[in-house]
Coordinates of C-alpha atoms and ligand atoms in Angstrom, one line a residue:
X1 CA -53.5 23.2 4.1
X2 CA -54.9 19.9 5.2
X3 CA -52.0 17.0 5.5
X4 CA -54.5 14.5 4.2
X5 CA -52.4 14.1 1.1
X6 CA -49.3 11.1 1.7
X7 CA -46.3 12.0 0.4
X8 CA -44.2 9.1 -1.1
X9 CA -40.7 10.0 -1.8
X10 CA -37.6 8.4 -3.7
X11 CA -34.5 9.2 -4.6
X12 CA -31.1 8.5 -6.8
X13 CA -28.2 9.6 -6.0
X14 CA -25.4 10.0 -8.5
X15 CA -21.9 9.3 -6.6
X16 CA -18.7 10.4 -8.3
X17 CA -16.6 7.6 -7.5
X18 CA -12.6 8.7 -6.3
X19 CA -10.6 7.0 -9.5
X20 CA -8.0 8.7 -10.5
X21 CA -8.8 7.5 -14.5
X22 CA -12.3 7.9 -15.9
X23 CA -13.7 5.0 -16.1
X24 CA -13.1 3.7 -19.7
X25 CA -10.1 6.1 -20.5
X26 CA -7.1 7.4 -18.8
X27 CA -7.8 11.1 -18.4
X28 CA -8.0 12.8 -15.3
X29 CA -11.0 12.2 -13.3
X30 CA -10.0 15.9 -11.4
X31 CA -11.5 18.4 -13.4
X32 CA -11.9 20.8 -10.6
X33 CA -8.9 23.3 -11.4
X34 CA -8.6 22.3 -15.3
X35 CA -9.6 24.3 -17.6
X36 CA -12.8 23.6 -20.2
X37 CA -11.2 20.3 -22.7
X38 CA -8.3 19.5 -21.7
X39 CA -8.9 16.3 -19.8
X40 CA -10.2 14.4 -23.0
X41 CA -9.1 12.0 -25.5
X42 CA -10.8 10.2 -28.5
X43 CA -12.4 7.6 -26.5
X44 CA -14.1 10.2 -23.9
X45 CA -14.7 12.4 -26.8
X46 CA -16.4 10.1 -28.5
X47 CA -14.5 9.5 -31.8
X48 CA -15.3 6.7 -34.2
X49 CA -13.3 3.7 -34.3
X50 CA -12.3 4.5 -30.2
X51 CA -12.9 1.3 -28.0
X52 CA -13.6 1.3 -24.5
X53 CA -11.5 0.0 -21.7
X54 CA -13.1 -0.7 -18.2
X55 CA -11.2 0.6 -15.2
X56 CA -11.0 -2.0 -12.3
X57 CA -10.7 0.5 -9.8
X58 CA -14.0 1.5 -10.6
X59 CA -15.1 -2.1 -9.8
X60 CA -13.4 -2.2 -6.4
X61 CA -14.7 0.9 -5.4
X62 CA -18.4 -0.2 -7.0
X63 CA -18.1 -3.5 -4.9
X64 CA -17.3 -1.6 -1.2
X65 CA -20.1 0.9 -1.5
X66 CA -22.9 -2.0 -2.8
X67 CA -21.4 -3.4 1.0
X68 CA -21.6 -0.4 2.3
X69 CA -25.4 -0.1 0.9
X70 CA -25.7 -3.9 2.4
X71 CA -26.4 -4.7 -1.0
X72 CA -26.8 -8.1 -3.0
X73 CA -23.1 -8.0 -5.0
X74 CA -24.1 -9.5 -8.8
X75 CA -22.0 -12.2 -9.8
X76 CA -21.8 -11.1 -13.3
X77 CA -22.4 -7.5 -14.6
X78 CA -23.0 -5.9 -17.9
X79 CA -22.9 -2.8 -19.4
X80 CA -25.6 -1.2 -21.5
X81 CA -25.9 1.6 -24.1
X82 CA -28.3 3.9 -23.2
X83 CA -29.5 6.2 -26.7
X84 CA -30.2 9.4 -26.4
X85 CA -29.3 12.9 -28.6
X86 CA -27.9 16.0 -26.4
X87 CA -24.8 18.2 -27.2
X88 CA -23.1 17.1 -23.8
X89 CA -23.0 13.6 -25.1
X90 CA -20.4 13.2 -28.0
X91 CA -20.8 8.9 -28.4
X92 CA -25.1 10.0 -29.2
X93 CA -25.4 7.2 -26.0
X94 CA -24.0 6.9 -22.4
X95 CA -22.8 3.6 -21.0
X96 CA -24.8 2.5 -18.3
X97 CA -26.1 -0.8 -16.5
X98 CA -30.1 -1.6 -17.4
X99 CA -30.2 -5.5 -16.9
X100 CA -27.5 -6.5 -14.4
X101 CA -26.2 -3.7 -12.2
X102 CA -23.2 -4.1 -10.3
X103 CA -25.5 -3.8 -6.9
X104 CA -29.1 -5.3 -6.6
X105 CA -31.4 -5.1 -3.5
X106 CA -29.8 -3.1 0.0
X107 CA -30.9 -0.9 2.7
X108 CA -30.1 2.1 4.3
X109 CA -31.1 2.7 8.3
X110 CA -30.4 6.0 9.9
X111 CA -31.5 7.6 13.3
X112 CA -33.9 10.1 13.2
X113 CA -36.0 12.5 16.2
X114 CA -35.0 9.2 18.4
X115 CA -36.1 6.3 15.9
X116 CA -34.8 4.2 13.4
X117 CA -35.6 4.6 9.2
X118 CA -34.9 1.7 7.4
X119 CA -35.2 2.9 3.2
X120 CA -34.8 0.1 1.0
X121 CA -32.4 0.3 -1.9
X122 CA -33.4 -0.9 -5.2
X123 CA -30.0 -1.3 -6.7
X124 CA -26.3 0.4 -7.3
X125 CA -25.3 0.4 -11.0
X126 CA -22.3 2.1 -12.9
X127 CA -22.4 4.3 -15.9
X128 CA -20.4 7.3 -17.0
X129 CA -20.9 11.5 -16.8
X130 CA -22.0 13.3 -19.7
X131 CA -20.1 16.9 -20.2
X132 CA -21.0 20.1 -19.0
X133 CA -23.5 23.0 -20.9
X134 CA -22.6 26.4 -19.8
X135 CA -25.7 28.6 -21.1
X136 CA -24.1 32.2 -21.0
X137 CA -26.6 35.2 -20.9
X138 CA -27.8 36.9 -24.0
X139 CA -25.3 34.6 -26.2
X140 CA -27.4 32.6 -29.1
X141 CA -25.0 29.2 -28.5
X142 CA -23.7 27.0 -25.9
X143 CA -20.7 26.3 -24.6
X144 CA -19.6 22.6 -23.9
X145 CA -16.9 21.6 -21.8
X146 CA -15.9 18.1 -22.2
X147 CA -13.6 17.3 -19.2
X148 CA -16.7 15.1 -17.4
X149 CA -17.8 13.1 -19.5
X150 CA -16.5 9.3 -18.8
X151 CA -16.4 10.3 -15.1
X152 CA -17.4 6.9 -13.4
X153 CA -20.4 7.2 -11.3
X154 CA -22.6 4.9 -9.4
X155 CA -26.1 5.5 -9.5
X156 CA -28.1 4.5 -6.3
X157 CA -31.4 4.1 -6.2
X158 CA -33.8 4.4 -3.4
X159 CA -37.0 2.5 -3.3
X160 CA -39.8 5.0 -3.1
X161 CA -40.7 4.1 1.0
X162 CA -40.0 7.8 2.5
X163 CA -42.7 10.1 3.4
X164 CA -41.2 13.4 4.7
X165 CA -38.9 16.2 4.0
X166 CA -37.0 15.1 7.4
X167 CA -36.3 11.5 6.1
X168 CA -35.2 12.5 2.7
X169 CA -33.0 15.2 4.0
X170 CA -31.4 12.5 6.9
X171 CA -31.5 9.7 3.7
X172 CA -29.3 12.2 1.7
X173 CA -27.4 12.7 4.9
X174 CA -26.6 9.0 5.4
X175 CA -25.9 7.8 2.0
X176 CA -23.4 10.6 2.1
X177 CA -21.6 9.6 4.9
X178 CA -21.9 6.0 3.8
X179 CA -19.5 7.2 0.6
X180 CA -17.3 8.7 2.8
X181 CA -16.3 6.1 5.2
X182 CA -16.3 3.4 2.6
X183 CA -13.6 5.8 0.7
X184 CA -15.2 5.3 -1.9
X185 CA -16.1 8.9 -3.2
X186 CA -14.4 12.2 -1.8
X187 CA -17.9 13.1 -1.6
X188 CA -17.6 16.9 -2.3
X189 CA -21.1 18.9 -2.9
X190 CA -20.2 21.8 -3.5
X191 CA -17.8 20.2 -7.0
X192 CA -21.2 18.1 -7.5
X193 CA -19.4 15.0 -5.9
X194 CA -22.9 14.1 -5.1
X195 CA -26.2 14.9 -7.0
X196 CA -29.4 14.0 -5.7
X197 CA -32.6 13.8 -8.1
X198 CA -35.5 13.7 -6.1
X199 CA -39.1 11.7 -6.7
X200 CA -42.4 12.9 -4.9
X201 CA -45.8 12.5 -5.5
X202 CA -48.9 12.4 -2.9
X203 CA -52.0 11.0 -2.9
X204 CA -55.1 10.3 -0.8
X205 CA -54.3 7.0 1.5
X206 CA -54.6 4.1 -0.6
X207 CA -54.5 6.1 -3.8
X208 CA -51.5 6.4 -6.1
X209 CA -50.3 9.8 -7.2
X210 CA -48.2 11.1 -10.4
X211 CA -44.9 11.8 -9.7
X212 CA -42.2 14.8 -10.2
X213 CA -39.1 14.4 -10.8
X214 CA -36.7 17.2 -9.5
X215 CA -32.6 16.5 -10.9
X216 CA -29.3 17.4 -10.0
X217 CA -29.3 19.0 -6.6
X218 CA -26.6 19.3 -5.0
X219 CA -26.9 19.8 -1.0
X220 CA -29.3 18.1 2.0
X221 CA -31.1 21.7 2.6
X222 CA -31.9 21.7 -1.2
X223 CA -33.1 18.3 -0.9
X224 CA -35.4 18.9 2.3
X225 CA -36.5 22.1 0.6
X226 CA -37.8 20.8 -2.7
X227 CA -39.7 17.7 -1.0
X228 CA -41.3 20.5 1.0
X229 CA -42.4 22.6 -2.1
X230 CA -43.5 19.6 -4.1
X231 CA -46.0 18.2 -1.4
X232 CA -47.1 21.6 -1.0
X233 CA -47.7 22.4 -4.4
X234 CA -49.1 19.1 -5.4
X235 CA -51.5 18.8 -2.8
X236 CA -52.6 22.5 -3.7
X237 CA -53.6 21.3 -7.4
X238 CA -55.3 18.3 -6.3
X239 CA -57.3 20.3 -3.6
X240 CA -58.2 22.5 -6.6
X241 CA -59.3 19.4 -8.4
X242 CA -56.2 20.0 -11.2
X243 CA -54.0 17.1 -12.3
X244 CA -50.3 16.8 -11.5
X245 CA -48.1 16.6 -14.0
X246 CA -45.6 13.7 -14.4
X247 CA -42.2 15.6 -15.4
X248 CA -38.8 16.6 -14.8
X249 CA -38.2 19.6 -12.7
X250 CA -35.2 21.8 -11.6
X251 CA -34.6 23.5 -8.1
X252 CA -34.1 27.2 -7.9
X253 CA -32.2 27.9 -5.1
X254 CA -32.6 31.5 -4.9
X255 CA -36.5 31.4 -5.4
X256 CA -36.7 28.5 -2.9
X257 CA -39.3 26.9 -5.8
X258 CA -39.3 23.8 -8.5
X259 CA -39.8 24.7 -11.8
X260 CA -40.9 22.5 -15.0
X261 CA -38.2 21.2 -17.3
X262 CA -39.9 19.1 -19.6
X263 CA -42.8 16.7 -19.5
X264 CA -43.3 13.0 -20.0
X265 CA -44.4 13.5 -23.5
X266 CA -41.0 14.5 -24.7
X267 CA -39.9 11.1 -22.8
X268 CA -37.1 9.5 -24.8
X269 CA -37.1 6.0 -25.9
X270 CA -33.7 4.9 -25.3
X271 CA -33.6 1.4 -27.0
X272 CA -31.0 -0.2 -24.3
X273 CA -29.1 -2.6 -26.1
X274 CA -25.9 -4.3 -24.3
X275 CA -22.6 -3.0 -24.9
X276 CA -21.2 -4.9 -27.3
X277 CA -17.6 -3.4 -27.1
X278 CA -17.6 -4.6 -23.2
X279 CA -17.3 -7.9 -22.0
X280 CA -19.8 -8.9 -19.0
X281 CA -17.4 -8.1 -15.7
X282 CA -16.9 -11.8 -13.0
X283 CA -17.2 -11.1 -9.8
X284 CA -15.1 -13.1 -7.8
X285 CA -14.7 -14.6 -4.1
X286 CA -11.7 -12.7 -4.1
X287 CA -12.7 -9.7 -5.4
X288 CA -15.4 -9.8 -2.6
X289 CA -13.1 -10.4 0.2
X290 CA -11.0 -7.5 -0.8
X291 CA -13.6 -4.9 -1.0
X292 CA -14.6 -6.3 2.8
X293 CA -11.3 -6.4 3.7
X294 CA -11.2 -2.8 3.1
X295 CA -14.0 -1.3 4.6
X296 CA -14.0 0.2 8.0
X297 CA -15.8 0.5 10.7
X298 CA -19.3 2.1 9.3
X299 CA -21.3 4.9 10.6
X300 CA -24.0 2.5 12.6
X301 CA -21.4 0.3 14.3
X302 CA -19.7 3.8 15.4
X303 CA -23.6 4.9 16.4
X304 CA -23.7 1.5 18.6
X305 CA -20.3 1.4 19.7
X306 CA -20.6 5.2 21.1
X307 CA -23.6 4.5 22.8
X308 CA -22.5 1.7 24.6
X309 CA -19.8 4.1 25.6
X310 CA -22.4 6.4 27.2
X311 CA -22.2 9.3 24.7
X312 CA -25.6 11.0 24.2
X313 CA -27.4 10.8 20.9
X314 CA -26.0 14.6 19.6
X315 CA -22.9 13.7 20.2
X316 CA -22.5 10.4 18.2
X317 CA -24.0 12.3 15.0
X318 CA -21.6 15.0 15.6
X319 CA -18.9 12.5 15.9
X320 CA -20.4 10.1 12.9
X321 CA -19.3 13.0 11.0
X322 CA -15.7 13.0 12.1
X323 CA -14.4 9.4 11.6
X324 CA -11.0 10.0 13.0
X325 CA -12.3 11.8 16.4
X326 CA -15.0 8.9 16.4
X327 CA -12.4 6.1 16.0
X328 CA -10.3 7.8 19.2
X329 CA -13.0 8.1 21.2
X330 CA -13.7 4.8 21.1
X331 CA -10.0 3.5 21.6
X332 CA -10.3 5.5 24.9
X333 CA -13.6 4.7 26.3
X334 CA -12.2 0.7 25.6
X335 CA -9.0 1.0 27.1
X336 CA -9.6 3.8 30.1
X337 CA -13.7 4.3 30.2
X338 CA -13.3 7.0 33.0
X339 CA -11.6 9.1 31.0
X340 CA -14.3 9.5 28.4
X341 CA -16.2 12.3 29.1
X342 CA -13.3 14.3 29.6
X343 CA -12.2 12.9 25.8
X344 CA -15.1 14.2 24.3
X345 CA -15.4 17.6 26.0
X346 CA -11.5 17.9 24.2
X347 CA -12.4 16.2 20.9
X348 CA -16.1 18.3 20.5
X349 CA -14.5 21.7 21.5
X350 CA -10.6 22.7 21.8
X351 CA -9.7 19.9 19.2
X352 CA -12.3 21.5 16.8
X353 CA -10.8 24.8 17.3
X354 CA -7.1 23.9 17.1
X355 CA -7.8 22.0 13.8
X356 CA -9.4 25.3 12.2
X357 CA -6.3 27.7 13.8
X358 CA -3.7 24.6 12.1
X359 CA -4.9 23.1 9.4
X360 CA -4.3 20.0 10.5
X361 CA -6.2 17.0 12.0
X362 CA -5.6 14.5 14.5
X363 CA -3.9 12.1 12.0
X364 CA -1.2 14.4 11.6
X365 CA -0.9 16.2 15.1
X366 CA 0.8 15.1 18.0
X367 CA -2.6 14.3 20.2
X368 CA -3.4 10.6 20.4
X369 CA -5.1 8.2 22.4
X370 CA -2.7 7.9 25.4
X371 CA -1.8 11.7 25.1
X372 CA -5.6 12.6 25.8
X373 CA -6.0 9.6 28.4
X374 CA -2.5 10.3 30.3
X375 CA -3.4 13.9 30.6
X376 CA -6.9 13.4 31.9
X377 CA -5.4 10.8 34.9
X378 CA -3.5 14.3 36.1
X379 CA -6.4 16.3 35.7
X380 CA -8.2 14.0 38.0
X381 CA -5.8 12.9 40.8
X382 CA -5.7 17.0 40.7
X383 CA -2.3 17.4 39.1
X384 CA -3.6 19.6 36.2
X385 CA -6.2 22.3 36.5
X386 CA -9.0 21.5 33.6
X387 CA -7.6 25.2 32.1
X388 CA -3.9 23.7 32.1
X389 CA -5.1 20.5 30.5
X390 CA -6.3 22.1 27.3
X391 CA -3.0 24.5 27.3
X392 CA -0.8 21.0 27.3
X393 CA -3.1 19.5 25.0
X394 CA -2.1 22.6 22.7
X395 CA 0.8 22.4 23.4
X396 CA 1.3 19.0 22.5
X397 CA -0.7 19.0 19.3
X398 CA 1.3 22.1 17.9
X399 CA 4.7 20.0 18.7
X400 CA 3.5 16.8 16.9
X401 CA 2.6 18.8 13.6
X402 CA 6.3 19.1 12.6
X403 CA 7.5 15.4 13.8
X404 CA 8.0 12.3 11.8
X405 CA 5.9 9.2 12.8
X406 CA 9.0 7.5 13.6
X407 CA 9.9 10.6 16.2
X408 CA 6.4 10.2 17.1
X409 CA 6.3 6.9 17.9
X410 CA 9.3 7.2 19.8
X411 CA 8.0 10.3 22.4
X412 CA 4.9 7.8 22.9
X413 CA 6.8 5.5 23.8
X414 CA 8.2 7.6 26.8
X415 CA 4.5 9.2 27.7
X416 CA 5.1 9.9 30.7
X417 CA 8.4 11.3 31.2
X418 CA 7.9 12.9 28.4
X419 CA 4.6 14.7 29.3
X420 CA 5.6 15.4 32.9
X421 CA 9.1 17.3 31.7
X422 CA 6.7 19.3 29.5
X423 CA 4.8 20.0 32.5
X424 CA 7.7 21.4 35.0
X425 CA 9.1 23.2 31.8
X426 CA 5.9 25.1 31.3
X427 CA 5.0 25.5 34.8
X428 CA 1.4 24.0 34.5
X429 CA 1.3 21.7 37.8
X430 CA -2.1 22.5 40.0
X431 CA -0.4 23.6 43.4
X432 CA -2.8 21.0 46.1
X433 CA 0.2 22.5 48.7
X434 CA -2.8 23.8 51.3
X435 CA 0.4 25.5 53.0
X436 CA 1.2 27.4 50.1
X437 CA -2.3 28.2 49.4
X438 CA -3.4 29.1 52.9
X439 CA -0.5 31.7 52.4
X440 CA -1.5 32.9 49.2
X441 CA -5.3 33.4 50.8
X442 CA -4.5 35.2 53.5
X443 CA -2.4 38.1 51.3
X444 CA -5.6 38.1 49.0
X445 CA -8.4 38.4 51.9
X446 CA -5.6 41.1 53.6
X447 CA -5.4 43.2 49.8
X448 CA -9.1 43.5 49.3
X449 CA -11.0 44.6 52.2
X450 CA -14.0 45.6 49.4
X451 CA -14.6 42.4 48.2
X452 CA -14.2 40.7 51.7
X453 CA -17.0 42.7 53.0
X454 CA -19.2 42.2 49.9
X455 CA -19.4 38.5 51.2
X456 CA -19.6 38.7 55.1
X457 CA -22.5 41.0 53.9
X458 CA -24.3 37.6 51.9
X459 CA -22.8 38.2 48.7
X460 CA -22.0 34.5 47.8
X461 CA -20.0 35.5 44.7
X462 CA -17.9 37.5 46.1
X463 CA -16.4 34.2 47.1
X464 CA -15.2 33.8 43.0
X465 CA -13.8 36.9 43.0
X466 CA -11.9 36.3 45.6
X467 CA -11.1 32.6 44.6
X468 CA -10.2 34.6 41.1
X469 CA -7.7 36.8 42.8
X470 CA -5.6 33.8 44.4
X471 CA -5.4 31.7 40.9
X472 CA -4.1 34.8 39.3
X473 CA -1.5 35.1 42.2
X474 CA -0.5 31.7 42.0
X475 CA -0.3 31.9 38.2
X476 CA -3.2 29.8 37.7
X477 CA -1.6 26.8 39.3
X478 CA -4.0 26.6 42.0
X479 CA -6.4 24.3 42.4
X480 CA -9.6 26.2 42.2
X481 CA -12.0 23.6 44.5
X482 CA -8.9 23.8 47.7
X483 CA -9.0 27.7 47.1
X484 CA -12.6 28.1 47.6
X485 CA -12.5 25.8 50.5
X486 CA -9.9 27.6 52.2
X487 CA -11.1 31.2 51.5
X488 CA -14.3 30.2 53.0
X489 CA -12.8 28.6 56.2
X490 CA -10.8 31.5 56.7
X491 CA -13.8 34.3 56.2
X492 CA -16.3 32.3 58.4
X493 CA -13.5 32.6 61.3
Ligands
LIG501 ZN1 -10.5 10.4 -22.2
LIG502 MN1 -28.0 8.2 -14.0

C-alpha cells in the first residue's frame, strides 16, 4: 500500500471524574461492585417533576484538569440539554455543555521517538453518563442498568492535528496520566474510567477526507489499533476509487477490525436548548486559585526536572508513570545528587518487586528519602556490599509497613543510629579488614587446588569462582573488589 494518503486524526476523551455524588444527585458515583439499579433515585432516573442540583465538586475537579489541559478557564458556564431518544436515557435528553464549556482552547505536549507533540485542545465541557444496555444472546429484549447515568464526566476534545497511530496512542497515554496526577479521575480502563472515541480520515495532501468515527474504546493498544485499520482501510477504498463513508464505528477487539454502527443519515438533530432548570455556574478568582493551589507537580515538569537530574529518557517515562517514585527521586538527586543512580537502580527494580510481594507502596512503607540516601553513603565508602544494600532496604521497608507516622517520624529522626544497630544486628557490614580477608583467601586457594589450576592455566574466570568461594565463607560480608584483588596477588606469587 502506497502512504500517499495523510491521515488526520482527533479524538475525545470521556473522563469519569472521582466524585463521590453524581453530579446532579446524591447517589453513588461507584458502581463497580453494585448490583444493576440500585444506585438511582428520581432525579437520575429521570422522573417528572425531579430538579437538578449541580455538585461543586464536580466544578473543582472540572477547573484542575482544564489547568491540567493548560486550558482557557470560562468565566461563566452553562449547561445545555442535548435531545435525543435511546432506552439508556430515562430524561429523553442528557445534560451537557454546547455554548459555554467549562474549558475552552488548551494543549497537550508529550515526548515521542525523541521529539516533542504539541495537540491542541479544542475545549473541556461537563455533561452526565447515560445507563448501561446489556444485549444478552438469543433474548428478544434488553436489559438496562441504571446505576451510570448522572455519572459526571468531562468530555475533552482534541483538535484534529495528529497524523499517526503512534501520536494517538502516546495522546491517549498523556491525557491519561494528566487525569491522574491532577487527581482528578481514578482513571481506571478497565471500569471504563476513560473512553476514547477516535476520528480519522485521510486524504491526498491538500485534499480533505470524510471522516469515521470509532466510540467507546477503552485502552491505548485499542486506540493505536483502530487508527491503524481505519488508514488502512480508507486508503484501500479510495485507491479503488470508492467513497468513504462518514459514520460511527465500533472496535472489535477480538477481530482486531472497525465495524459500521450507523451512518450520518440517521444523524440526530438534537435541538440544544440551555438548561433551564440550571443556573449559569461563576467562576471565581478564588475558585481558580484553589484548583492551582491543588495541583501537583505535572508529568512535563517531572520529564524536565528528571532530566536535569541526568536520568535517561526510558527511565523518566517509566517513572512519569509512578508519581510517588518520581517525586523521591527527585528529593534525592536535589539534596545528595551522587546518590542518584544508585536511587533509581532501587526505585526501577527491588522497589518494584517488593511493592508486588506487599501490597504496599512507598507512601506507606518504611523506605524514604534519607533511608535510600543514608544507605547508599555505606554502600559507597564500602560499608555495605550492593547485595546487602537491597537486603537492608527490605528489611527496612517490611518494618515500616506496620508503624504509625508518628513512630515513623520518630526512627527518622535517629537515621543513623537507627540504621547502623540494624546493621550489626543483622550482620550485613562489608568486611574491608584485608587481614581478615587475606586469611580467608589463603584457606580458599589451599581447599581448591582444581579451580586454582584452572586459572594459572589462563582461565580468567576461574578468578570468580574463586572470589565466589571467599564471600560465601565470609557470609557475604566481603567486599567483592578487595577479594578479587587479593586472590589475584596471591596466585601471581
Ligand atoms: Zn440519583
Ligand atoms: Mn460526550
Amino acid at each position: 500500500m502506497s502512504n500517499k494518503y495523510i491521515p488526520t486524526i482527533g479524538i475525545e476523551t470521556h473522563v469519569q471524574l472521582a466524585t463521590k455524588s453524581k453530579l446532579f444527585c446524591s447517589c453513588s458515583n461507584d458502581a463497580r461492585e453494585a448490583a444493576p439499579n440500585t444506585l438511582v433515585c428520581p432525579v437520575c432516573m429521570g422522573f417528572p417533576g425531579t430538579l437538578p442540583v449541580l455538585n461543586h465538586q464536580a466544578i473543582r475537579l472540572a477547573l484542575r484538569a482544564g489547568l491540567a489541559l493548560n486550558g482557557e478557564i470560562a468565566g461563566e458556564t452553562q449547561f445545555d440539554r442535548k435531545n435525543y431518544f435511546y432506552p439508556d436515557l430515562p430524561k429523553g435528553y442528557q445534560i451537557t455543555q454546547m455554548d459555554h464549556p467549562i474549558v475552552g482552547k488548551g494543549s497537550v505536549e508529550f515526548p515521542l521517538n525523541g521529539s516533542t507533540i504539541k495537540v491542541g485542545i479544542t475545549r473541556a465541557h461537563l455533561e452526565e453518563d447515560a445507563g448501561k444496555l446489556t444485549h444478552p444472546p438469543g433474548a428478544d429484549y434488553s436489559l438496562v442498568d441504571l446505576n451510570r447515568t448522572g455519572t459526571p464526566l468531562l468530555e475533552i476534545v482534541s483538535e484534529p492535528e495528529m497524523h499517526t497511530a503512534a501520536e494517538a496512542k502516546a495522546y491517549a497515554q498523556e491525557v491519561h496520566s494528566l487525569m491522574r496526577y491532577a487527581g482528578v479521575s481514578d482513571a481506571d480502563l478497565y471500569h471504563g474510567n476513560m473512553r476514547f472515541d477516535v476520528n480519522v480520515s485521510v486524504a491526498l495532501e491538500g485534499d480533505r477526507g470524510t471522516r469515521t468515527e470509532t466510540k467507546n474504546l477503552n485502552s491505548f493498544k485499542a486506540v493505536e489499533r483502530t487508527v491503524e485499520y481505519e488508514v488502512k482501510r480508507q486508503s484501500e477504498l479510495l485507491e479503488k476509487g470508492e467513497k468513504i463513508a462518514q459514520e460511527t464505528r465500533g472496535w472489535d477487539e477480538a477481530k482486531g477490525k472497525t465495524f459500521s454502527q450507523r451512518s450520518k443519515e440517521e444523524a440526530h438533530d438534537y435541538r440544544y436548548f440551555p438548561e433551564p432548570d440550571l443556573p449559569p455556574v461563576v467562576v471565581t478568582g478564588e475558585m481558580l486559585a484553589e484548583a492551582k493551589r491543588d495541583l501537583p507537580m505535572m508529568p512535563n515538569e517531572i520529564r524536565s526536572s528528571l532530566s536535569k537530574a541526568g536520568i535517561g529518557i526510558r527511565d523518566q517515562e517509566t517513572l512519569v508513570g509512578d508519581p510517588q517514585a518520581a517525586i523521591l527521586l527527585l528529593r534525592i538527586s536535589k539534596e545528595s545528587p551522587q546518590y542518584t543512580e544508585f536511587a533509581v537502580n532501587w526505585l526501577l527494580g527491588d522497589r518494584i518487586r517488593l511493592q508486588d510481594e506487599t501490597g504496599k507502596d512507598l507512601g506507606h512503607a518504611g523506605v524514604h528519602e534519607g533511608s535510600i540516601s543514608y544507605v547508599a553513603s555505606m554502600v559507597s565508602d564500602g560499608r555495605l556490599s550492593s547485595t546487602n544494600a537491597k537486603a537492608l532496604l527490605e528489611s527496612l521497608w517490611n518494618e515500616g509497613i506496620g508503624m504509625s507516622e508518628n513512630d515513623k517520624a520518630k526512627w527518622r529522626g535517629n537515621l543513623a543510629a537507627n540504621i547502623s544497630s540494624k546493621v550489626e544486628e543483622q550482620g550485613l557490614l562489608q568486611v574491608s579488614d584485608s587481614g581478615a580477608l587475606e586469611e580467608i583467601a589463603a584457606q580458599v586457594i589451599k581447599d581448591n587446588h582444581k579451580i586454582v589450576g584452572d586459572y594459572r592455566a589462563g582461565n580468567e574466570r576461574a578468578l570468580q569462582a574463586l572470589v565466589g568461594q571467599v564471600m560465601k565463607a565470609s557470609k557475604g560480608q566481603a567486599n567483592p573488589a578487595m577479594v578479587g584483588d587479593i586472590l589475584k596477588q596471591k596466585l601471581e606469587k
